[in-house]
Amino acid sequence: MKKSFLLFLFLLTLSCRTYNTSILENGDLLFVSAVETGLSGAINNVTQTEKKTSYDHIGIVKREEDHLYVLHAAPKGGSQKQKLNRFLREQTKKGQTIDIYRLKFEYQSAIANAISTAETLVGKPYNFNYILNENSYYCSDFVERAFRDHQIFKLEPMTFIDPKTKQTNAFWEKFYQDRNLKIPEGEPGCNPNGLAASDKLSKIGELKMN
């Protein structure tokens, strides 16, 4: 009974969180901080950049009059258009933070087309293999495609090598072995840390609770 009550209080606290969303603009990119374990930790282990970014998810803000949505691809729900408040609840369950990035002024003309493109991808399933295809998308793949017509981001050779050991990360070795797939080392792809490192973006700050 006590555990159930504590869980109830925790969930109630999550549902009551409010954020400084007034600073968000149409086309802003929300980067979710990585956690240290599981898939999130494995992604971050092999994709951290020189800027020491540490993200494992990304979405595009869409403002519709007084309503805010996030266009993104997630394991739960695939490519989707989600109300901002729900996105924040789901993406911060493990204490993650949300950073806001914005296209620099000279690139903001790409936003309208990118959002329109992203909306055409809504409804597609999540790409659980992280190998590019035209029928399913993972989070950074979804965002890169949305902005592809304006070449805001670049596909880069993927790596699954632990920078400390110089060997294939054990998580990814088992991940692809279990799927009977060859590790796509060197194949084109993208990741949240790589997108955050783009010189076409400026970091605005953290989306903080009020």
mmCIF file of C-alpha atoms in Angstrom:
data_model
loop_
_atom_site.group_PDB
_atom_site.id
_atom_site.type_symbol
_atom_site.label_atom_id
_atom_site.label_comp_id
_atom_site.label_asym_id
_atom_site.label_seq_id
_atom_site.Cartn_x
_atom_site.Cartn_y
_atom_site.Cartn_z
ATOM 1 C CA MET A 1 0.000 0.000 0.000
ATOM 2 C CA LYS A 2 2.812 2.409 0.930
ATOM 3 C CA LYS A 3 4.651 1.745 -2.351
ATOM 4 C CA SER A 4 1.462 2.333 -4.331
ATOM 5 C CA PHE A 5 0.869 5.623 -2.530
ATOM 6 C CA LEU A 6 4.441 6.796 -3.172
ATOM 7 C CA LEU A 7 4.101 5.864 -6.842
ATOM 8 C CA PHE A 8 0.861 7.842 -6.991
ATOM 9 C CA LEU A 9 2.573 10.899 -5.492
ATOM 10 C CA PHE A 10 5.460 10.573 -7.964
ATOM 11 C CA LEU A 11 3.117 10.378 -10.947
ATOM 12 C CA LEU A 12 1.099 13.294 -9.598
ATOM 13 C CA THR A 13 4.282 15.348 -9.324
ATOM 14 C CA LEU A 14 5.164 14.556 -12.948
ATOM 15 C CA SER A 15 1.720 15.564 -14.148
ATOM 16 C CA CYS A 16 1.931 18.907 -12.324
ATOM 17 C CA ARG A 17 5.239 19.988 -13.836
ATOM 18 C CA THR A 18 5.128 23.175 -15.872
ATOM 19 C CA TYR A 19 7.906 24.507 -18.078
ATOM 20 C CA ASN A 20 8.974 27.865 -19.467
ATOM 21 C CA THR A 21 7.452 27.047 -22.859
ATOM 22 C CA SER A 22 6.816 30.692 -23.741
ATOM 23 C CA ILE A 23 10.391 30.917 -25.065
ATOM 24 C CA LEU A 24 9.750 28.268 -27.711
ATOM 25 C CA GLU A 25 9.439 29.232 -31.360
ATOM 26 C CA ASN A 26 8.094 27.353 -34.348
ATOM 27 C CA GLY A 27 10.810 25.029 -35.663
ATOM 28 C CA ASP A 28 12.871 24.896 -32.470
ATOM 29 C CA LEU A 29 14.617 21.581 -31.841
ATOM 30 C CA LEU A 30 14.278 19.868 -28.479
ATOM 31 C CA PHE A 31 17.217 17.664 -27.482
ATOM 32 C CA VAL A 32 16.659 15.186 -24.625
ATOM 33 C CA SER A 33 19.626 14.371 -22.414
ATOM 34 C CA ALA A 34 20.904 10.806 -22.416
ATOM 35 C CA VAL A 35 20.787 8.475 -19.439
ATOM 36 C CA GLU A 36 23.766 6.294 -18.611
ATOM 37 C CA THR A 37 22.274 2.829 -19.057
ATOM 38 C CA GLY A 38 20.564 0.670 -21.667
ATOM 39 C CA LEU A 39 19.959 1.830 -25.226
ATOM 40 C CA SER A 40 20.311 5.504 -24.269
ATOM 41 C CA GLY A 41 23.724 4.945 -22.718
ATOM 42 C CA ALA A 42 24.870 2.853 -25.671
ATOM 43 C CA ILE A 43 23.833 5.527 -28.168
ATOM 44 C CA ASN A 44 25.605 8.213 -26.207
ATOM 45 C CA ASN A 45 28.730 6.093 -25.708
ATOM 46 C CA VAL A 46 29.491 5.934 -29.418
ATOM 47 C CA THR A 47 28.139 9.320 -30.564
ATOM 48 C CA GLN A 48 29.392 11.980 -28.150
ATOM 49 C CA THR A 49 31.036 14.867 -29.988
ATOM 50 C CA GLU A 50 33.960 17.113 -29.147
ATOM 51 C CA LYS A 51 31.424 19.565 -27.711
ATOM 52 C CA LYS A 52 30.579 16.899 -25.097
ATOM 53 C CA THR A 53 26.912 16.900 -26.014
ATOM 54 C CA SER A 54 25.024 14.098 -24.382
ATOM 55 C CA TYR A 55 21.662 13.549 -26.066
ATOM 56 C CA ASP A 56 19.686 10.520 -27.140
ATOM 57 C CA HIS A 57 16.455 11.999 -28.543
ATOM 58 C CA ILE A 58 15.296 14.969 -30.610
ATOM 59 C CA GLY A 59 12.035 16.495 -31.823
ATOM 60 C CA ILE A 60 10.798 19.538 -33.783
ATOM 61 C CA VAL A 61 8.489 22.092 -32.172
ATOM 62 C CA LYS A 62 5.383 23.081 -34.126
ATOM 63 C CA ARG A 63 3.336 26.036 -32.942
ATOM 64 C CA GLU A 64 -0.313 26.120 -33.989
ATOM 65 C CA GLU A 65 -1.881 29.330 -32.720
ATOM 66 C CA ASP A 66 -1.812 28.867 -28.916
ATOM 67 C CA HIS A 67 -0.917 25.163 -29.016
ATOM 68 C CA LEU A 68 2.514 23.553 -29.081
ATOM 69 C CA TYR A 69 3.299 20.146 -30.561
ATOM 70 C CA VAL A 70 6.438 18.082 -31.090
ATOM 71 C CA LEU A 71 7.044 16.169 -34.301
ATOM 72 C CA HIS A 72 9.348 13.252 -33.596
ATOM 73 C CA ALA A 73 9.998 9.523 -33.964
ATOM 74 C CA ALA A 74 10.052 7.393 -30.826
ATOM 75 C CA PRO A 75 10.011 3.648 -30.051
ATOM 76 C CA LYS A 76 6.570 4.138 -28.497
ATOM 77 C CA GLY A 77 4.292 5.440 -31.230
ATOM 78 C CA GLY A 78 6.722 5.695 -34.141
ATOM 79 C CA SER A 79 6.693 8.941 -36.131
ATOM 80 C CA GLN A 80 4.149 11.160 -34.441
ATOM 81 C CA LYS A 81 2.772 14.595 -33.717
ATOM 82 C CA GLN A 82 2.513 14.845 -29.954
ATOM 83 C CA LYS A 83 1.272 17.575 -27.642
ATOM 84 C CA LEU A 84 4.251 19.281 -26.033
ATOM 85 C CA ASN A 85 3.142 18.600 -22.455
ATOM 86 C CA ARG A 86 2.841 14.886 -23.126
ATOM 87 C CA PHE A 87 6.226 14.842 -24.890
ATOM 88 C CA LEU A 88 7.818 16.475 -21.848
ATOM 89 C CA ARG A 89 6.198 14.031 -19.417
ATOM 90 C CA GLU A 90 7.333 11.003 -21.393
ATOM 91 C CA GLN A 91 10.846 12.249 -22.127
ATOM 92 C CA THR A 92 11.733 13.318 -18.572
ATOM 93 C CA LYS A 93 10.525 10.257 -16.634
ATOM 94 C CA LYS A 94 14.092 9.316 -15.719
ATOM 95 C CA GLY A 95 15.169 12.824 -14.802
ATOM 96 C CA GLN A 96 16.313 13.859 -18.282
ATOM 97 C CA THR A 97 16.658 17.517 -19.181
ATOM 98 C CA ILE A 98 15.520 19.213 -22.391
ATOM 99 C CA ASP A 99 17.763 21.627 -24.288
ATOM 100 C CA ILE A 100 16.452 24.042 -26.916
ATOM 101 C CA TYR A 101 18.340 24.634 -30.155
ATOM 102 C CA ARG A 102 17.267 27.075 -32.855
ATOM 103 C CA LEU A 103 18.268 27.509 -36.469
ATOM 104 C CA LYS A 104 20.420 30.575 -37.001
ATOM 105 C CA PHE A 105 18.590 33.455 -38.662
ATOM 106 C CA GLU A 106 19.974 32.807 -42.137
ATOM 107 C CA TYR A 107 18.577 29.249 -42.118
ATOM 108 C CA GLN A 108 15.152 29.866 -40.631
ATOM 109 C CA SER A 109 13.520 29.991 -44.064
ATOM 110 C CA ALA A 110 13.865 26.181 -44.019
ATOM 111 C CA ILE A 111 11.459 25.759 -41.111
ATOM 112 C CA ALA A 112 8.094 25.866 -42.902
ATOM 113 C CA ASN A 113 9.141 23.264 -45.458
ATOM 114 C CA ALA A 114 10.758 21.071 -42.787
ATOM 115 C CA ILE A 115 7.608 21.005 -40.678
ATOM 116 C CA SER A 116 5.470 20.190 -43.725
ATOM 117 C CA THR A 117 7.852 17.361 -44.624
ATOM 118 C CA ALA A 118 7.877 16.056 -41.049
ATOM 119 C CA GLU A 119 4.090 15.907 -41.032
ATOM 120 C CA THR A 120 4.118 13.695 -44.135
ATOM 121 C CA LEU A 121 6.235 11.202 -42.165
ATOM 122 C CA VAL A 122 3.789 10.992 -39.253
ATOM 123 C CA GLY A 123 2.313 7.504 -38.935
ATOM 124 C CA LYS A 124 5.412 5.658 -40.106
ATOM 125 C CA PRO A 125 6.809 3.018 -37.700
ATOM 126 C CA TYR A 126 9.964 3.407 -35.644
ATOM 127 C CA ASN A 127 13.216 2.126 -37.132
ATOM 128 C CA PHE A 128 14.473 -0.255 -34.457
ATOM 129 C CA ASN A 129 17.508 -1.357 -36.496
ATOM 130 C CA TYR A 130 18.942 2.162 -36.992
ATOM 131 C CA ILE A 131 19.761 1.324 -40.613
ATOM 132 C CA LEU A 132 18.344 3.929 -43.008
ATOM 133 C CA ASN A 133 15.339 2.927 -45.094
ATOM 134 C CA GLU A 134 12.295 4.633 -46.571
ATOM 135 C CA ASN A 135 9.628 2.914 -44.488
ATOM 136 C CA SER A 136 10.593 3.630 -40.873
ATOM 137 C CA TYR A 137 12.542 6.297 -39.012
ATOM 138 C CA TYR A 138 14.504 6.814 -35.814
ATOM 139 C CA CYS A 139 14.573 10.184 -34.058
ATOM 140 C CA SER A 140 17.543 11.951 -35.650
ATOM 141 C CA ASP A 141 16.790 10.323 -39.013
ATOM 142 C CA PHE A 142 13.266 11.819 -38.827
ATOM 143 C CA VAL A 143 14.655 15.318 -38.169
ATOM 144 C CA GLU A 144 17.429 15.091 -40.771
ATOM 145 C CA ARG A 145 14.896 14.082 -43.424
ATOM 146 C CA ALA A 146 12.572 16.915 -42.447
ATOM 147 C CA PHE A 147 15.327 19.453 -43.156
ATOM 148 C CA ARG A 148 17.012 17.549 -45.986
ATOM 149 C CA ASP A 149 15.774 19.775 -48.830
ATOM 150 C CA HIS A 150 17.686 22.663 -47.255
ATOM 151 C CA GLN A 151 20.748 20.566 -46.284
ATOM 152 C CA ILE A 152 20.661 21.709 -42.683
ATOM 153 C CA PHE A 153 22.196 18.451 -41.463
ATOM 154 C CA LYS A 154 24.532 15.897 -43.013
ATOM 155 C CA LEU A 155 24.560 12.136 -42.939
ATOM 156 C CA GLU A 156 27.826 10.804 -41.575
ATOM 157 C CA PRO A 157 29.424 7.335 -41.428
ATOM 158 C CA MET A 158 28.013 5.605 -38.362
ATOM 159 C CA THR A 159 30.262 4.056 -35.760
ATOM 160 C CA PHE A 160 29.524 1.606 -32.972
ATOM 161 C CA ILE A 161 33.036 1.612 -31.534
ATOM 162 C CA ASP A 162 33.607 2.532 -27.898
ATOM 163 C CA PRO A 163 36.072 5.469 -28.002
ATOM 164 C CA LYS A 164 37.747 4.261 -24.812
ATOM 165 C CA THR A 165 38.355 0.636 -25.763
ATOM 166 C CA LYS A 166 38.550 1.143 -29.550
ATOM 167 C CA GLN A 167 36.430 -1.995 -29.848
ATOM 168 C CA THR A 168 32.804 -2.429 -30.893
ATOM 169 C CA ASN A 169 30.583 -1.479 -27.972
ATOM 170 C CA ALA A 170 29.357 -4.702 -26.315
ATOM 171 C CA PHE A 171 25.750 -3.494 -26.263
ATOM 172 C CA TRP A 172 25.705 -2.920 -30.017
ATOM 173 C CA GLU A 173 27.498 -6.181 -30.750
ATOM 174 C CA LYS A 174 24.750 -8.111 -28.964
ATOM 175 C CA PHE A 175 22.029 -5.785 -30.332
ATOM 176 C CA TYR A 176 22.798 -6.649 -33.950
ATOM 177 C CA GLN A 177 23.714 -10.267 -33.222
ATOM 178 C CA ASP A 178 20.267 -10.821 -31.710
ATOM 179 C CA ARG A 179 18.698 -9.419 -34.889
ATOM 180 C CA ASN A 180 20.945 -11.520 -37.135
ATOM 181 C CA LEU A 181 22.218 -8.331 -38.760
ATOM 182 C CA LYS A 182 25.688 -7.124 -39.605
ATOM 183 C CA ILE A 183 26.758 -4.113 -37.554
ATOM 184 C CA PRO A 184 26.324 -1.150 -39.959
ATOM 185 C CA GLU A 185 29.740 0.303 -39.151
ATOM 186 C CA GLY A 186 30.589 3.048 -41.631
ATOM 187 C CA GLU A 187 27.133 3.173 -43.233
ATOM 188 C CA PRO A 188 25.447 6.592 -43.537
ATOM 189 C CA GLY A 189 23.339 7.710 -40.618
ATOM 190 C CA CYS A 190 22.922 10.385 -37.980
ATOM 191 C CA ASN A 191 22.431 10.790 -34.254
ATOM 192 C CA PRO A 192 21.234 13.507 -31.838
ATOM 193 C CA ASN A 193 24.757 14.457 -30.729
ATOM 194 C CA GLY A 194 25.861 14.912 -34.318
ATOM 195 C CA LEU A 195 22.830 17.071 -35.136
ATOM 196 C CA ALA A 196 23.412 19.213 -32.050
ATOM 197 C CA ALA A 197 26.944 19.905 -33.291
ATOM 198 C CA SER A 198 25.681 21.527 -36.514
ATOM 199 C CA ASP A 199 27.096 25.011 -37.118
ATOM 200 C CA LYS A 200 23.665 26.009 -38.422
ATOM 201 C CA LEU A 201 22.154 25.808 -34.918
ATOM 202 C CA SER A 202 22.417 27.947 -31.812
ATOM 203 C CA LYS A 203 21.766 26.576 -28.344
ATOM 204 C CA ILE A 204 19.106 28.716 -26.671
ATOM 205 C CA GLY A 205 19.177 27.067 -23.275
ATOM 206 C CA GLU A 206 17.374 24.516 -21.163
ATOM 207 C CA LEU A 207 13.607 24.124 -21.070
ATOM 208 C CA LYS A 208 13.262 24.550 -17.321
ATOM 209 C CA MET A 209 10.435 23.970 -14.912
ATOM 210 C CA ASN A 210 8.718 27.104 -13.630
#
